[in-house]
Amino acid sequence: MPRPGGPAGAAAPAARPPDLVLRSRRVVTPGGVRAACVAVTGGRIDAVLPHDTPPPPGTRFVDYGDAAVLPGLVDTHVHINDPGRTAWEGFATATRAAAAGGVTTVVDMPLNSVPPTTTPAHLDVKRRAARARVHTDVGFWGGAVPDNTAELRALHDAGVFGFKCFLSPSGVEEFPELSPDDLARVMAETAAFGGLLIVHAEDPARLAEAPAPDGSRRYADFLASRPDAAEYDAIARLVELAAGLGARVHVLHLSSARALPLLAAARASGVRVTAETCPHFLTLTAEEVPDGATEFKCCPPIRDAANQDALWAGLADGTIDCVVSDHSPCTADLKVPDFGAAWGGIASLQLGLPAVWTAARARGHGLADVARWMAAAPAALAGLDGRKGAIAPGHDADFAVLEPDERFTVDPAALHHRNPVTAYAGLTLSGVVAATWLRGRLVAERGRVTGPVGDLIGRTTR
């Protein structure tokens, strides 16, 4: 009888041995943390094998001992600002910081660059600026502004992962906010072709009613200028529209826990809404921000400790899906000590994993939780689940190797992002990123990053 797979009497072809095997007593898989070997061939995971599986002769083998091997993080909220504002950041510097911090996939926001990513032609400009300069895989969000609704389907077809919009002023004139009528029109369009709308949700009327912090060095004055009600009212409008149109929407950088019951109720009723929060909202509190310390300024703002506790509860119960950086850097001169005049944005791309791990373990969460919030869920948001965000067969061989008990003190000058300004300066964090692997290639080791080997990825690419 002929043998399956070949002519009569022929032996079945030998399976190709893996290119790489990583071993650890703490491999973070979708099924939990386990002692395992991870076999990699051609940049993808072949198998997750028992810990005592011997590597085949000639296979590259790395034994990480007790260090934790997590899936490479997926950060879907990064402002790279390139081209146009590359003095603030750039593709080379941002992705070096990402790789050093265990992030293997970055999705770039459509604003703060010039031009913004609001047309297919502008997307091509972005891709040309990024090509051959990225240390991680990089994808792109499109932008939704009042005058580009007719461009959204073409951007979707060109591979953007979805569309960012603002409901209040963005801070840059080339990316205006959507009015209520604009929002309804844009959401109807994205719903028509199955797109995702991601939203900076602060209500402009509530912001206009609040006292302005102009000229103030006091963080309390800035916090009062961005009240909880601004987030709540904007999210309420968003979920009402999404329910009526059957649209898929995502709430960006949720800072106010007041909106959590609203989000939970909307999801329970079938509204297709997800939400993210950020490391700074989970690890920093309003009570600790010194006067004049505008490195802590972001919109929406860092709120008080009780609010932070409620955000952690929202993560634990699944109301908040993912944790992403909202890395939004600027030059140091824009962080003047006036909370009204300073640029709002926190630089944190390299520090998200240790910052979140430090706080998560103190609250009783484990490495599997962190991997779900910072890898699996952001990958799913962008439609990259099945390729990114998990240590499982068929996925890209992207890994973040973490020494979870090792501590370090944040030195801004040692970070890879372009400008040495961060709200985490001087903090001692647990969790040193010992290595980062991208599609089976070692791209960073204890802060030292190799040459750029990342790819540009899109919604339509494998």
Short mmCIF file of C-alpha atoms in Angstrom, two decimals:
data_model
loop_
_atom_site.label_atom_id
_atom_site.label_comp_id
_atom_site.label_asym_id
_atom_site.label_seq_id
_atom_site.Cartn_x
_atom_site.Cartn_y
_atom_site.Cartn_z
CA MET A 1 0.00 0.00 0.00
CA PRO A 2 1.40 3.39 -0.91
CA ARG A 3 2.46 5.52 2.03
CA PRO A 4 0.47 8.73 2.49
CA GLY A 5 2.34 11.72 1.12
CA GLY A 6 4.67 9.87 -1.29
CA PRO A 7 5.12 7.08 -3.79
CA ALA A 8 4.91 3.43 -2.79
CA GLY A 9 7.60 2.54 -0.27
CA ALA A 10 8.87 6.12 0.11
CA ALA A 11 9.46 7.44 3.63
CA ALA A 12 7.40 10.42 4.73
CA PRO A 13 9.47 13.63 4.50
CA ALA A 14 11.09 14.60 7.78
CA ALA A 15 9.58 17.60 9.51
CA ARG A 16 11.72 20.71 9.30
CA PRO A 17 13.50 21.26 12.62
CA PRO A 18 12.83 24.58 14.35
CA ASP A 19 15.19 27.51 13.83
CA LEU A 20 14.91 28.53 17.46
CA VAL A 21 13.80 27.11 20.79
CA LEU A 22 13.24 29.32 23.85
CA ARG A 23 12.88 27.66 27.25
CA SER A 24 11.56 29.13 30.49
CA ARG A 25 9.89 27.96 33.66
CA ARG A 26 7.42 30.86 33.18
CA VAL A 27 6.04 30.99 29.64
CA VAL A 28 2.86 33.06 29.51
CA THR A 29 0.43 31.29 27.17
CA PRO A 30 -3.29 31.83 26.55
CA GLY A 31 -3.89 28.89 28.90
CA GLY A 32 -1.81 30.36 31.71
CA VAL A 33 1.78 30.44 32.90
CA ARG A 34 3.65 27.18 32.41
CA ALA A 35 7.13 25.73 32.17
CA ALA A 36 7.67 25.18 28.47
CA CYS A 37 9.82 25.25 25.39
CA VAL A 38 8.65 27.39 22.48
CA ALA A 39 9.70 26.16 19.04
CA VAL A 40 9.99 28.72 16.22
CA THR A 41 10.36 28.17 12.48
CA GLY A 42 10.44 30.87 9.84
CA GLY A 43 9.56 33.60 12.31
CA ARG A 44 6.40 31.89 13.60
CA ILE A 45 5.65 29.71 16.58
CA ASP A 46 5.49 26.04 15.67
CA ALA A 47 4.64 24.57 19.03
CA VAL A 48 4.63 25.09 22.78
CA LEU A 49 6.27 21.96 24.14
CA PRO A 50 7.00 20.44 27.55
CA HIS A 51 9.84 22.12 29.42
CA ASP A 52 12.09 19.06 29.23
CA THR A 53 11.82 18.69 25.43
CA PRO A 54 15.40 18.50 24.09
CA PRO A 55 16.14 20.94 21.27
CA PRO A 56 17.10 19.27 17.98
CA PRO A 57 20.78 19.31 17.10
CA GLY A 58 21.82 22.53 15.38
CA THR A 59 18.79 24.51 16.56
CA ARG A 60 19.49 27.82 18.27
CA PHE A 61 18.53 27.32 21.91
CA VAL A 62 18.10 29.95 24.62
CA ASP A 63 17.20 28.94 28.18
CA TYR A 64 15.78 31.89 30.14
CA GLY A 65 15.51 29.96 33.40
CA ASP A 66 13.02 31.66 35.74
CA ALA A 67 12.61 34.79 33.62
CA ALA A 68 9.08 35.21 32.29
CA VAL A 69 8.53 34.89 28.54
CA LEU A 70 5.47 36.93 27.56
CA PRO A 71 4.04 37.55 24.11
CA GLY A 72 5.51 40.69 22.61
CA LEU A 73 3.34 43.64 23.64
CA VAL A 74 1.01 45.28 21.14
CA ASP A 75 0.70 49.05 21.68
CA THR A 76 -2.17 50.44 19.65
CA HIS A 77 -1.89 54.03 20.90
CA VAL A 78 1.41 55.68 19.96
CA HIS A 79 2.00 59.19 18.61
CA ILE A 80 5.16 58.95 16.51
CA ASN A 81 4.72 62.45 14.99
CA ASP A 82 6.73 61.56 11.89
CA PRO A 83 6.95 63.26 9.43
CA GLY A 84 6.42 66.90 10.29
CA ARG A 85 7.11 67.00 14.02
CA THR A 86 10.10 64.69 14.19
CA ALA A 87 11.77 66.95 16.77
CA TRP A 88 9.09 65.55 19.10
CA GLU A 89 9.57 61.89 18.11
CA GLY A 90 10.23 59.74 15.05
CA PHE A 91 9.88 56.22 13.70
CA ALA A 92 13.45 55.23 14.53
CA THR A 93 13.46 56.58 18.09
CA ALA A 94 9.91 55.52 19.01
CA THR A 95 10.34 51.96 17.79
CA ARG A 96 13.75 51.65 19.48
CA ALA A 97 12.04 52.63 22.74
CA ALA A 98 9.26 50.16 22.04
CA ALA A 99 11.67 47.30 21.39
CA ALA A 100 13.67 48.09 24.54
CA GLY A 101 10.39 47.95 26.50
CA GLY A 102 9.14 44.60 25.18
CA VAL A 103 6.74 46.10 22.62
CA THR A 104 6.92 44.32 19.27
CA THR A 105 3.95 45.86 17.46
CA VAL A 106 3.08 49.56 17.39
CA VAL A 107 0.06 51.21 15.76
CA ASP A 108 0.72 54.86 14.99
CA MET A 109 -1.87 57.56 15.65
CA PRO A 110 -2.91 59.73 12.69
CA LEU A 111 -2.22 63.14 14.22
CA ASN A 112 0.69 65.27 15.40
CA SER A 113 2.43 64.32 12.18
CA VAL A 114 2.22 66.64 9.18
CA PRO A 115 0.34 65.62 7.15
CA PRO A 116 -2.13 63.73 9.34
CA THR A 117 -3.21 60.30 8.12
CA THR A 118 -6.55 61.43 6.70
CA THR A 119 -6.22 60.36 3.05
CA PRO A 120 -4.62 57.42 1.24
CA ALA A 121 -2.00 59.82 -0.15
CA HIS A 122 -1.10 60.91 3.38
CA LEU A 123 -0.89 57.26 4.45
CA ASP A 124 1.64 56.71 1.67
CA VAL A 125 3.70 59.63 3.05
CA LYS A 126 3.68 57.96 6.46
CA ARG A 127 4.72 54.61 5.07
CA ARG A 128 7.59 56.15 3.12
CA ALA A 129 8.79 57.91 6.27
CA ALA A 130 8.68 54.68 8.26
CA ARG A 131 10.01 52.16 5.76
CA ALA A 132 13.43 50.69 6.64
CA ARG A 133 13.60 52.70 9.87
CA VAL A 134 11.44 50.69 12.26
CA HIS A 135 12.69 48.34 14.99
CA THR A 136 9.25 46.79 15.56
CA ASP A 137 6.31 45.97 13.33
CA VAL A 138 4.30 49.14 12.70
CA GLY A 139 0.76 49.73 11.50
CA PHE A 140 -1.37 52.84 11.15
CA TRP A 141 -4.68 54.28 12.23
CA GLY A 142 -6.50 56.58 9.85
CA GLY A 143 -8.01 59.85 10.96
CA ALA A 144 -11.62 61.02 10.81
CA VAL A 145 -12.01 64.81 10.57
CA PRO A 146 -14.96 66.93 9.43
CA ASP A 147 -14.06 67.05 5.74
CA ASN A 148 -12.73 63.57 4.92
CA THR A 149 -15.70 61.21 5.24
CA ALA A 150 -15.43 60.39 1.54
CA GLU A 151 -11.84 59.17 2.11
CA LEU A 152 -12.58 56.71 4.89
CA ARG A 153 -13.47 53.67 2.80
CA ALA A 154 -10.36 54.11 0.64
CA LEU A 155 -8.20 54.36 3.77
CA HIS A 156 -9.86 51.21 5.11
CA ASP A 157 -9.11 49.41 1.86
CA ALA A 158 -5.50 50.66 2.04
CA GLY A 159 -5.06 48.80 5.32
CA VAL A 160 -5.49 51.21 8.23
CA PHE A 161 -6.81 49.47 11.35
CA GLY A 162 -9.57 51.99 12.02
CA PHE A 163 -10.22 55.70 12.41
CA LYS A 164 -9.31 58.09 15.22
CA CYS A 165 -11.49 61.10 15.94
CA PHE A 166 -11.78 63.78 18.60
CA LEU A 167 -15.00 65.12 20.09
CA SER A 168 -13.14 68.12 21.59
CA PRO A 169 -10.21 70.12 20.19
CA SER A 170 -7.17 67.96 19.49
CA GLY A 171 -4.55 70.63 20.16
CA VAL A 172 -3.33 70.77 16.54
CA GLU A 173 -5.13 72.76 13.87
CA GLU A 174 -4.65 70.22 11.09
CA PHE A 175 -6.78 67.64 12.96
CA PRO A 176 -10.08 69.31 13.95
CA GLU A 177 -12.69 67.69 16.15
CA LEU A 178 -16.01 66.27 14.98
CA SER A 179 -19.25 68.05 15.79
CA PRO A 180 -22.23 65.89 16.85
CA ASP A 181 -23.49 65.91 13.24
CA ASP A 182 -20.01 65.04 11.95
CA LEU A 183 -19.78 62.15 14.41
CA ALA A 184 -23.10 60.70 13.28
CA ARG A 185 -22.08 60.95 9.62
CA VAL A 186 -18.64 59.40 10.20
CA MET A 187 -20.04 56.60 12.35
CA ALA A 188 -22.68 55.75 9.75
CA GLU A 189 -19.94 55.55 7.11
CA THR A 190 -17.62 53.31 9.16
CA ALA A 191 -20.55 51.07 10.12
CA ALA A 192 -21.42 50.68 6.43
CA PHE A 193 -18.09 49.03 5.60
CA GLY A 194 -17.42 47.36 8.97
CA GLY A 195 -14.75 49.80 10.14
CA LEU A 196 -13.70 50.65 13.68
CA LEU A 197 -14.02 54.18 15.09
CA ILE A 198 -11.69 54.99 17.99
CA VAL A 199 -12.62 58.10 19.93
CA HIS A 200 -11.04 60.72 22.17
CA ALA A 201 -14.18 61.16 24.23
CA GLU A 202 -14.39 64.46 26.10
CA ASP A 203 -17.44 66.68 25.71
CA PRO A 204 -16.48 70.19 24.54
CA ALA A 205 -19.43 71.86 26.28
CA ARG A 206 -18.39 70.42 29.65
CA LEU A 207 -14.80 71.53 29.03
CA ALA A 208 -15.98 75.04 28.13
CA GLU A 209 -17.94 75.27 31.40
CA ALA A 210 -14.92 74.28 33.50
CA PRO A 211 -12.46 76.87 34.88
CA ALA A 212 -9.45 77.34 32.61
CA PRO A 213 -6.03 76.62 34.17
CA ASP A 214 -4.29 79.42 32.23
CA GLY A 215 -1.21 80.70 34.04
CA SER A 216 -1.50 78.15 36.85
CA ARG A 217 1.29 75.95 38.18
CA ARG A 218 -1.20 73.99 40.32
CA TYR A 219 -2.15 70.53 39.11
CA ALA A 220 -5.46 70.83 40.97
CA ASP A 221 -6.41 73.69 38.65
CA PHE A 222 -5.63 71.65 35.56
CA LEU A 223 -7.57 68.66 36.91
CA ALA A 224 -10.61 70.88 37.52
CA SER A 225 -10.46 71.99 33.88
CA ARG A 226 -11.01 68.41 32.62
CA PRO A 227 -13.92 67.14 34.77
CA ASP A 228 -15.25 63.58 34.90
CA ALA A 229 -18.49 64.85 33.39
CA ALA A 230 -16.71 65.65 30.13
CA GLU A 231 -15.76 62.00 29.64
CA TYR A 232 -19.11 60.68 30.86
CA ASP A 233 -21.23 62.85 28.57
CA ALA A 234 -19.07 62.15 25.52
CA ILE A 235 -19.15 58.38 26.10
CA ALA A 236 -22.90 58.47 26.66
CA ARG A 237 -23.36 60.15 23.27
CA LEU A 238 -20.98 57.71 21.66
CA VAL A 239 -22.70 54.56 22.88
CA GLU A 240 -26.16 55.94 22.04
CA LEU A 241 -25.09 56.56 18.44
CA ALA A 242 -23.29 53.23 18.18
CA ALA A 243 -26.39 51.41 19.42
CA GLY A 244 -28.57 53.07 16.82
CA LEU A 245 -26.17 52.53 13.93
CA GLY A 246 -24.80 49.11 14.86
CA ALA A 247 -21.31 50.62 14.71
CA ARG A 248 -18.13 49.34 16.33
CA VAL A 249 -16.52 51.97 18.56
CA HIS A 250 -13.62 52.11 20.99
CA VAL A 251 -13.07 54.58 23.82
CA LEU A 252 -9.48 55.79 23.96
CA HIS A 253 -7.44 56.48 27.12
CA LEU A 254 -10.30 56.20 29.64
CA SER A 255 -9.29 58.14 32.74
CA SER A 256 -12.62 58.55 34.53
CA ALA A 257 -14.02 55.55 36.35
CA ARG A 258 -17.39 57.30 36.48
CA ALA A 259 -18.04 56.02 32.93
CA LEU A 260 -17.48 52.34 33.79
CA PRO A 261 -21.12 51.47 34.66
CA LEU A 262 -22.24 53.19 31.46
CA LEU A 263 -19.81 51.12 29.39
CA ALA A 264 -20.72 47.89 31.17
CA ALA A 265 -24.44 48.48 30.61
CA ALA A 266 -23.90 49.33 26.94
CA ARG A 267 -21.93 46.14 26.35
CA ALA A 268 -24.50 44.05 28.21
CA SER A 269 -27.18 45.43 25.87
CA GLY A 270 -25.19 44.47 22.78
CA VAL A 271 -23.49 47.74 21.88
CA ARG A 272 -20.18 47.04 20.16
CA VAL A 273 -18.02 49.22 22.40
CA THR A 274 -14.60 48.54 23.89
CA ALA A 275 -12.33 50.68 26.04
CA GLU A 276 -8.69 51.12 26.95
CA THR A 277 -6.82 52.81 29.74
CA CYS A 278 -3.15 53.73 30.10
CA PRO A 279 -0.25 52.95 32.44
CA HIS A 280 -0.19 56.49 33.82
CA PHE A 281 -3.82 56.28 34.92
CA LEU A 282 -3.11 52.98 36.67
CA THR A 283 0.16 53.95 38.36
CA LEU A 284 0.19 57.72 38.98
CA THR A 285 -2.29 59.79 41.00
CA ALA A 286 -3.31 63.42 41.13
CA GLU A 287 -2.30 63.62 44.78
CA GLU A 288 1.37 63.04 43.93
CA VAL A 289 1.77 65.56 41.07
CA PRO A 290 3.96 68.48 42.19
CA ASP A 291 3.12 72.04 41.25
CA GLY A 292 4.65 72.98 37.92
CA ALA A 293 5.34 69.33 36.99
CA THR A 294 3.76 69.45 33.55
CA GLU A 295 5.44 66.20 32.51
CA PHE A 296 2.32 64.75 34.20
CA LYS A 297 -0.09 66.75 32.01
CA CYS A 298 -2.25 64.72 29.64
CA CYS A 299 -5.82 64.89 28.35
CA PRO A 300 -7.92 63.40 29.80
CA PRO A 301 -6.01 63.84 33.06
CA ILE A 302 -4.51 61.65 35.76
CA ARG A 303 -7.18 61.58 38.48
CA ASP A 304 -7.19 60.73 42.19
CA ALA A 305 -6.33 57.48 43.97
CA ALA A 306 -9.95 56.42 44.51
CA ASN A 307 -10.59 56.78 40.78
CA GLN A 308 -7.48 54.70 40.09
CA ASP A 309 -8.77 51.92 42.34
CA ALA A 310 -11.99 51.86 40.33
CA LEU A 311 -10.09 51.69 37.03
CA TRP A 312 -8.26 48.61 38.31
CA ALA A 313 -11.61 47.08 39.21
CA GLY A 314 -12.81 47.82 35.68
CA LEU A 315 -9.81 46.01 34.27
CA ALA A 316 -10.36 43.04 36.56
CA ASP A 317 -14.02 42.63 35.58
CA GLY A 318 -13.40 43.13 31.84
CA THR A 319 -15.17 46.46 31.39
CA ILE A 320 -11.81 47.89 30.31
CA ASP A 321 -10.25 45.70 27.64
CA CYS A 322 -6.67 46.81 27.23
CA VAL A 323 -3.80 48.91 28.51
CA VAL A 324 -1.81 50.93 25.95
CA SER A 325 0.64 53.77 26.35
CA ASP A 326 -0.81 56.87 24.64
CA HIS A 327 2.86 57.76 24.20
CA SER A 328 2.58 61.44 23.24
CA PRO A 329 5.97 63.13 23.59
CA CYS A 330 7.15 66.62 22.77
CA THR A 331 10.31 68.66 23.06
CA ALA A 332 11.32 69.64 26.57
CA ASP A 333 10.73 73.35 25.95
CA LEU A 334 6.99 72.70 25.44
CA LYS A 335 6.67 71.36 28.98
CA VAL A 336 6.67 74.82 30.55
CA PRO A 337 5.58 74.88 34.24
CA ASP A 338 2.22 76.50 33.35
CA PHE A 339 -0.47 73.80 33.19
CA GLY A 340 -2.52 75.96 30.85
CA ALA A 341 0.26 76.51 28.31
CA ALA A 342 2.23 73.23 28.46
CA TRP A 343 1.79 70.56 25.81
CA GLY A 344 -0.33 67.69 27.12
CA GLY A 345 1.12 64.23 26.67
CA ILE A 346 3.10 61.62 28.60
CA ALA A 347 6.14 59.82 27.20
CA SER A 348 6.05 56.23 28.40
CA LEU A 349 6.49 53.79 25.52
CA GLN A 350 9.56 52.05 26.95
CA LEU A 351 8.18 51.89 30.48
CA GLY A 352 4.64 50.55 30.14
CA LEU A 353 5.40 46.92 30.95
CA PRO A 354 7.38 47.50 34.17
CA ALA A 355 5.03 50.28 35.29
CA VAL A 356 1.91 48.14 34.88
CA TRP A 357 3.59 45.03 36.29
CA THR A 358 4.75 46.94 39.39
CA ALA A 359 1.21 48.08 40.14
CA ALA A 360 -0.52 44.90 39.00
CA ARG A 361 1.45 42.53 41.22
CA ALA A 362 0.84 44.81 44.22
CA ARG A 363 -2.90 44.38 43.59
CA GLY A 364 -2.74 40.61 43.25
CA HIS A 365 -2.71 40.31 39.47
CA GLY A 366 -0.37 37.98 37.61
CA LEU A 367 1.70 37.91 34.47
CA ALA A 368 -1.16 36.31 32.51
CA ASP A 369 -3.35 39.32 33.31
CA VAL A 370 -0.69 41.73 32.10
CA ALA A 371 -0.23 39.74 28.88
CA ARG A 372 -3.96 39.76 28.27
CA TRP A 373 -4.29 43.54 28.81
CA MET A 374 -1.13 44.59 26.96
CA ALA A 375 -0.76 41.98 24.20
CA ALA A 376 -3.82 39.84 23.48
CA ALA A 377 -6.53 42.49 23.86
CA PRO A 378 -4.80 45.24 21.84
CA ALA A 379 -4.07 42.68 19.11
CA ALA A 380 -7.76 41.77 19.04
CA LEU A 381 -8.75 45.45 18.91
CA ALA A 382 -6.69 45.93 15.75
CA GLY A 383 -7.77 42.61 14.23
CA LEU A 384 -4.31 41.11 14.67
CA ASP A 385 -5.37 38.24 16.93
CA GLY A 386 -4.30 35.05 15.24
CA ARG A 387 -1.02 36.71 14.35
CA LYS A 388 0.05 38.85 17.32
CA GLY A 389 -0.45 38.97 21.06
CA ALA A 390 -0.17 35.33 22.12
CA ILE A 391 2.39 32.56 22.53
CA ALA A 392 0.52 29.98 20.50
CA PRO A 393 1.16 27.95 17.34
CA GLY A 394 0.81 29.96 14.14
CA HIS A 395 1.46 33.32 15.78
CA ASP A 396 4.45 35.49 15.03
CA ALA A 397 7.38 34.61 17.26
CA ASP A 398 7.24 37.90 19.18
CA PHE A 399 8.39 37.69 22.80
CA ALA A 400 9.09 40.00 25.73
CA VAL A 401 11.40 38.40 28.29
CA LEU A 402 10.85 39.93 31.71
CA GLU A 403 12.84 39.58 34.91
CA PRO A 404 9.79 40.24 37.10
CA ASP A 405 11.60 40.64 40.43
CA GLU A 406 14.47 42.82 39.24
CA ARG A 407 14.10 46.51 40.07
CA PHE A 408 15.41 49.69 38.46
CA THR A 409 15.08 53.45 38.84
CA VAL A 410 13.89 55.38 35.80
CA ASP A 411 16.55 57.63 34.32
CA PRO A 412 15.05 59.68 31.45
CA ALA A 413 18.48 60.02 29.82
CA ALA A 414 18.67 56.23 29.47
CA LEU A 415 15.41 55.95 27.50
CA HIS A 416 15.39 55.60 23.73
CA HIS A 417 12.56 57.98 22.86
CA ARG A 418 13.77 61.26 21.39
CA ASN A 419 13.32 63.69 24.30
CA PRO A 420 14.33 62.86 27.90
CA VAL A 421 11.05 63.92 29.52
CA THR A 422 8.78 61.48 31.35
CA ALA A 423 6.42 61.49 34.31
CA TYR A 424 8.14 58.30 35.54
CA ALA A 425 11.51 59.96 36.17
CA GLY A 426 13.04 58.82 39.45
CA LEU A 427 10.47 56.11 40.15
CA THR A 428 11.69 52.64 41.10
CA LEU A 429 9.87 49.94 39.15
CA SER A 430 9.84 46.14 39.22
CA GLY A 431 10.35 44.19 36.02
CA VAL A 432 13.38 44.59 33.77
CA VAL A 433 12.90 43.73 30.10
CA ALA A 434 15.81 41.36 29.53
CA ALA A 435 15.16 40.67 25.83
CA THR A 436 12.72 41.31 23.01
CA TRP A 437 12.25 39.01 20.02
CA LEU A 438 10.48 40.02 16.81
CA ARG A 439 9.43 37.20 14.49
CA GLY A 440 12.17 34.98 15.89
CA ARG A 441 14.93 37.61 15.82
CA LEU A 442 16.52 39.09 18.92
CA VAL A 443 15.97 42.85 18.56
CA ALA A 444 16.76 44.14 22.05
CA GLU A 445 18.67 42.94 25.08
CA ARG A 446 18.70 44.89 28.34
CA GLY A 447 18.17 48.21 26.63
CA ARG A 448 20.54 47.59 23.72
CA VAL A 449 18.59 47.59 20.45
CA THR A 450 19.73 46.06 17.16
CA GLY A 451 19.30 47.58 13.70
CA PRO A 452 15.82 48.17 12.27
CA VAL A 453 14.24 44.91 11.13
CA GLY A 454 10.55 45.69 11.62
CA ASP A 455 7.87 45.44 8.95
CA LEU A 456 5.02 47.75 8.02
CA ILE A 457 1.76 45.88 8.57
CA GLY A 458 -1.85 46.57 7.72
CA ARG A 459 -5.32 45.32 8.41
CA THR A 460 -5.28 43.31 5.20
CA THR A 461 -1.83 41.71 5.59
CA ARG A 462 -1.05 38.37 7.23
#
